[in-house]
Amino acid sequence: MGFEVREEDKKNTYVILPAYNESTRIQPVIEKIAEKGYNMVIVNDGSSDNTLDVIKDSQRKYPDKIFIYSHMINRGVGVAMQTGFDAVLRYNPKYIVNMDSDGQHDVDDLESVLEPLIAGRAQAVIGVRPLKDMPLTRNIANKIMNFLTRIFYKVDVSDSQTGFRAITIDALRKIEINSRGYLISSEFIREVNDNNIPFEEVEIKTIYTPETQAKGTNASAAFKILFQMIKHQFR
């Protein structure tokens, strides 16, 4: 039998989900998280579709589990995560998880990423997607970003661009995130490393659909992130 998160730990866990135009995908994700007993901070990042209405519909079913924060305009996944991190501090949880809201991640993997934190072996966890399962362009882009993360931030990880990560509240208070876009993934790793926060990698499942394949870090995005990394070196 696999590891199971106790109800007390679930009550002390908040899942942050940034959402931008996810009206057709987000509801099954957040309702499954709520059914499992976890709390959520959902950041509607200026969606132009009815994502906010869909989230509010789920909130009516789980009013004590879903907390909504909204940007008036789309500001990027990095800013949405900053909003989520700032918001979650108000609830003073023990554990914070960040995952995508488009159904790419398996909600059942929440137990896997939380286990090292609850067991006390780590204060941060990076969910690693199997490279062999990635579409070719994603695979190439991820290898590029892993290399750049190692060169610029001196951290060797298996999946620098994962959107599924976890951290303790004490560790979260030590890090500072400033990126607006996808650089946040590498920046999170840099902050964990620079602050000597012990971390583990945990393999996670990934659910690829035409919609999720169209998003995230491709080769073009990888080179944009490279320029952002270079700029950061001269601040």
Short mmCIF file of C-alpha atoms in Angstrom, two decimals:
data_model
loop_
_atom_site.label_atom_id
_atom_site.label_comp_id
_atom_site.label_asym_id
_atom_site.label_seq_id
_atom_site.Cartn_x
_atom_site.Cartn_y
_atom_site.Cartn_z
CA MET A 1 0.00 0.00 0.00
CA GLY A 2 1.37 3.41 -0.97
CA PHE A 3 1.85 6.45 1.22
CA GLU A 4 -1.36 8.19 2.30
CA VAL A 5 -1.55 11.75 3.57
CA ARG A 6 -3.30 12.01 6.93
CA GLU A 7 -6.39 14.19 7.18
CA GLU A 8 -4.57 16.56 9.53
CA ASP A 9 -1.81 17.09 6.96
CA LYS A 10 -4.37 17.62 4.20
CA LYS A 11 -5.96 20.39 6.25
CA ASN A 12 -2.52 21.97 6.57
CA THR A 13 -1.81 21.79 2.82
CA TYR A 14 -2.72 24.43 0.22
CA VAL A 15 -2.48 23.80 -3.51
CA ILE A 16 -1.78 26.85 -5.69
CA LEU A 17 -3.17 26.69 -9.22
CA PRO A 18 -2.53 29.53 -11.70
CA ALA A 19 -5.24 29.57 -14.36
CA TYR A 20 -5.42 31.36 -17.69
CA ASN A 21 -8.24 30.47 -20.10
CA GLU A 22 -8.75 27.00 -18.63
CA SER A 23 -12.57 26.98 -18.63
CA THR A 24 -12.81 23.62 -20.44
CA ARG A 25 -10.20 21.83 -18.31
CA ILE A 26 -9.95 23.23 -14.79
CA GLN A 27 -13.16 22.03 -13.13
CA PRO A 28 -12.33 18.28 -12.92
CA VAL A 29 -8.88 19.17 -11.55
CA ILE A 30 -9.99 21.43 -8.72
CA GLU A 31 -12.98 19.32 -7.73
CA LYS A 32 -10.84 16.19 -7.46
CA ILE A 33 -8.37 18.12 -5.27
CA ALA A 34 -11.27 19.30 -3.09
CA GLU A 35 -12.71 15.79 -2.85
CA LYS A 36 -9.36 14.56 -1.59
CA GLY A 37 -9.58 17.11 1.24
CA TYR A 38 -6.94 19.65 0.20
CA ASN A 39 -7.31 23.42 0.23
CA MET A 40 -6.69 25.54 -2.86
CA VAL A 41 -5.64 29.03 -3.81
CA ILE A 42 -6.64 29.52 -7.45
CA VAL A 43 -5.22 32.53 -9.27
CA ASN A 44 -7.31 33.54 -12.27
CA ASP A 45 -4.69 35.32 -14.36
CA GLY A 46 -6.92 37.69 -16.34
CA SER A 47 -8.69 34.96 -18.29
CA SER A 48 -10.69 36.20 -21.27
CA ASP A 49 -12.98 33.15 -21.31
CA ASN A 50 -15.31 32.04 -18.50
CA THR A 51 -12.62 30.41 -16.37
CA LEU A 52 -13.57 32.56 -13.39
CA ASP A 53 -17.24 31.51 -13.64
CA VAL A 54 -16.23 27.85 -13.75
CA ILE A 55 -14.02 28.27 -10.67
CA LYS A 56 -16.82 30.06 -8.81
CA ASP A 57 -19.20 27.23 -9.69
CA SER A 58 -16.82 24.76 -8.04
CA GLN A 59 -16.32 27.12 -5.09
CA ARG A 60 -20.05 26.99 -4.39
CA LYS A 61 -19.72 23.20 -4.01
CA TYR A 62 -16.58 23.43 -1.84
CA PRO A 63 -16.71 26.86 -0.18
CA ASP A 64 -14.27 25.93 2.58
CA LYS A 65 -11.68 24.48 0.18
CA ILE A 66 -11.42 26.96 -2.71
CA PHE A 67 -10.09 30.51 -2.39
CA ILE A 68 -10.00 32.67 -5.52
CA TYR A 69 -7.66 35.52 -6.41
CA SER A 70 -7.90 37.34 -9.75
CA HIS A 71 -5.77 39.59 -11.93
CA MET A 72 -7.66 42.12 -14.00
CA ILE A 73 -5.34 41.43 -16.96
CA ASN A 74 -3.12 38.52 -17.92
CA ARG A 75 0.24 39.04 -16.19
CA GLY A 76 1.99 35.73 -16.81
CA VAL A 77 2.44 32.51 -14.91
CA GLY A 78 5.33 33.91 -12.85
CA VAL A 79 3.25 36.79 -11.48
CA ALA A 80 0.31 34.43 -10.92
CA MET A 81 2.57 32.24 -8.82
CA GLN A 82 3.81 35.25 -6.87
CA THR A 83 0.19 36.14 -6.14
CA GLY A 84 -0.45 32.56 -5.05
CA PHE A 85 2.58 32.45 -2.76
CA ASP A 86 1.66 35.79 -1.18
CA ALA A 87 -1.95 34.69 -0.71
CA VAL A 88 -1.19 31.31 0.79
CA LEU A 89 0.92 32.87 3.55
CA ARG A 90 -2.31 34.34 4.96
CA TYR A 91 -3.55 30.84 5.77
CA ASN A 92 -0.28 29.72 7.42
CA PRO A 93 -0.27 26.13 6.12
CA LYS A 94 2.50 23.62 6.75
CA TYR A 95 2.84 22.55 3.13
CA ILE A 96 2.31 24.30 -0.19
CA VAL A 97 1.96 22.55 -3.54
CA ASN A 98 2.00 24.21 -6.95
CA MET A 99 0.53 22.40 -9.96
CA ASP A 100 -0.91 23.26 -13.35
CA SER A 101 -4.66 23.67 -13.68
CA ASP A 102 -5.06 22.28 -17.21
CA GLY A 103 -5.22 18.59 -16.33
CA GLN A 104 -1.63 17.86 -17.32
CA HIS A 105 -0.83 16.65 -13.81
CA ASP A 106 -2.38 13.68 -12.05
CA VAL A 107 -4.03 14.81 -8.80
CA ASP A 108 -3.20 11.41 -7.32
CA ASP A 109 0.47 12.47 -7.37
CA LEU A 110 -0.18 14.95 -4.57
CA GLU A 111 0.65 12.19 -2.10
CA SER A 112 3.95 11.50 -3.88
CA VAL A 113 5.20 15.10 -3.80
CA LEU A 114 4.07 15.65 -0.21
CA GLU A 115 5.61 12.49 1.23
CA PRO A 116 9.24 13.78 1.46
CA LEU A 117 8.01 16.95 3.21
CA ILE A 118 5.79 15.15 5.68
CA ALA A 119 8.49 12.56 6.38
CA GLY A 120 10.94 15.39 7.09
CA ARG A 121 13.52 14.31 4.49
CA ALA A 122 13.16 17.49 2.41
CA GLN A 123 11.75 21.00 2.57
CA ALA A 124 11.11 21.25 -1.17
CA VAL A 125 10.10 18.75 -3.82
CA ILE A 126 10.34 18.90 -7.60
CA GLY A 127 7.95 16.70 -9.58
CA VAL A 128 9.86 15.10 -12.46
CA ARG A 129 8.11 14.20 -15.70
CA PRO A 130 9.58 11.16 -17.52
CA LEU A 131 11.48 12.58 -20.52
CA LYS A 132 10.65 9.51 -22.59
CA ASP A 133 6.95 10.36 -22.41
CA MET A 134 7.37 13.98 -23.56
CA PRO A 135 6.60 15.12 -27.10
CA LEU A 136 9.87 15.61 -28.99
CA THR A 137 9.84 19.45 -28.94
CA ARG A 138 9.16 19.47 -25.18
CA ASN A 139 11.88 16.90 -24.60
CA ILE A 140 14.45 18.99 -26.46
CA ALA A 141 13.36 22.23 -24.76
CA ASN A 142 13.52 20.62 -21.34
CA LYS A 143 17.03 19.30 -21.94
CA ILE A 144 18.09 22.79 -23.02
CA MET A 145 16.57 24.31 -19.88
CA ASN A 146 18.13 21.67 -17.62
CA PHE A 147 21.51 22.56 -19.13
CA LEU A 148 20.93 26.31 -18.72
CA THR A 149 19.76 25.86 -15.13
CA ARG A 150 22.97 23.94 -14.40
CA ILE A 151 25.14 26.58 -16.08
CA PHE A 152 23.49 29.73 -14.70
CA TYR A 153 22.19 28.54 -11.33
CA LYS A 154 24.67 25.72 -10.55
CA VAL A 155 21.88 23.23 -9.88
CA ASP A 156 21.59 19.86 -11.60
CA VAL A 157 17.97 18.68 -11.80
CA SER A 158 16.11 16.22 -13.99
CA ASP A 159 13.18 18.48 -14.89
CA SER A 160 13.84 22.19 -14.44
CA GLN A 161 10.57 23.21 -16.13
CA THR A 162 8.13 21.16 -14.13
CA GLY A 163 4.95 22.89 -13.00
CA PHE A 164 4.43 20.45 -10.12
CA ARG A 165 6.41 21.31 -7.00
CA ALA A 166 5.97 21.44 -3.21
CA ILE A 167 7.57 23.35 -0.36
CA THR A 168 7.20 23.80 3.38
CA ILE A 169 5.97 27.10 4.77
CA ASP A 170 9.33 27.76 6.47
CA ALA A 171 11.19 27.25 3.19
CA LEU A 172 8.70 29.40 1.26
CA ARG A 173 9.40 32.31 3.59
CA LYS A 174 13.09 32.13 2.63
CA ILE A 175 12.72 32.35 -1.15
CA GLU A 176 11.97 35.29 -3.42
CA ILE A 177 10.33 34.90 -6.83
CA ASN A 178 10.46 37.79 -9.32
CA SER A 179 9.93 36.25 -12.75
CA ARG A 180 6.86 37.08 -14.81
CA GLY A 181 6.87 34.11 -17.17
CA TYR A 182 8.14 30.54 -17.40
CA LEU A 183 11.53 31.48 -15.92
CA ILE A 184 9.80 30.99 -12.58
CA SER A 185 10.47 27.24 -12.79
CA SER A 186 14.24 27.68 -12.93
CA GLU A 187 14.10 30.60 -10.50
CA PHE A 188 12.33 28.43 -7.93
CA ILE A 189 15.15 25.89 -8.20
CA ARG A 190 17.77 28.63 -7.91
CA GLU A 191 16.14 30.03 -4.78
CA VAL A 192 15.91 26.60 -3.18
CA ASN A 193 19.58 25.98 -3.90
CA ASP A 194 20.83 29.45 -2.88
CA ASN A 195 18.99 29.22 0.44
CA ASN A 196 20.35 25.72 1.18
CA ILE A 197 16.87 24.24 1.27
CA PRO A 198 17.08 20.42 1.08
CA PHE A 199 15.03 19.12 -1.83
CA GLU A 200 14.09 15.84 -3.47
CA GLU A 201 12.94 14.90 -6.94
CA VAL A 202 9.85 12.72 -7.27
CA GLU A 203 8.67 11.13 -10.51
CA ILE A 204 5.16 12.17 -11.51
CA LYS A 205 2.76 11.16 -14.24
CA THR A 206 1.98 13.56 -17.07
CA ILE A 207 -1.22 13.59 -19.11
CA TYR A 208 -0.57 14.97 -22.58
CA THR A 209 -3.42 16.24 -24.73
CA PRO A 210 -3.34 18.52 -27.80
CA GLU A 211 -4.17 21.44 -25.48
CA THR A 212 -1.46 20.76 -22.90
CA GLN A 213 1.11 20.09 -25.64
CA ALA A 214 0.44 23.54 -27.08
CA LYS A 215 1.40 25.17 -23.78
CA GLY A 216 4.52 25.26 -21.65
CA THR A 217 8.20 25.50 -22.53
CA ASN A 218 9.02 24.74 -26.17
CA ALA A 219 12.33 25.45 -27.92
CA SER A 220 11.32 29.04 -28.70
CA ALA A 221 10.35 29.68 -25.07
CA ALA A 222 13.62 28.13 -23.93
CA PHE A 223 15.64 30.73 -25.84
CA LYS A 224 13.49 33.55 -24.45
CA ILE A 225 14.19 32.24 -20.96
CA LEU A 226 17.91 32.14 -21.81
CA PHE A 227 17.88 35.89 -22.46
CA GLN A 228 16.02 36.44 -19.18
CA MET A 229 18.63 34.40 -17.34
CA ILE A 230 21.40 36.48 -18.88
CA LYS A 231 19.64 39.70 -17.85
CA HIS A 232 19.31 38.40 -14.29
CA GLN A 233 23.06 37.87 -14.09
CA PHE A 234 23.67 41.61 -14.50
CA ARG A 235 21.13 42.91 -11.98
#
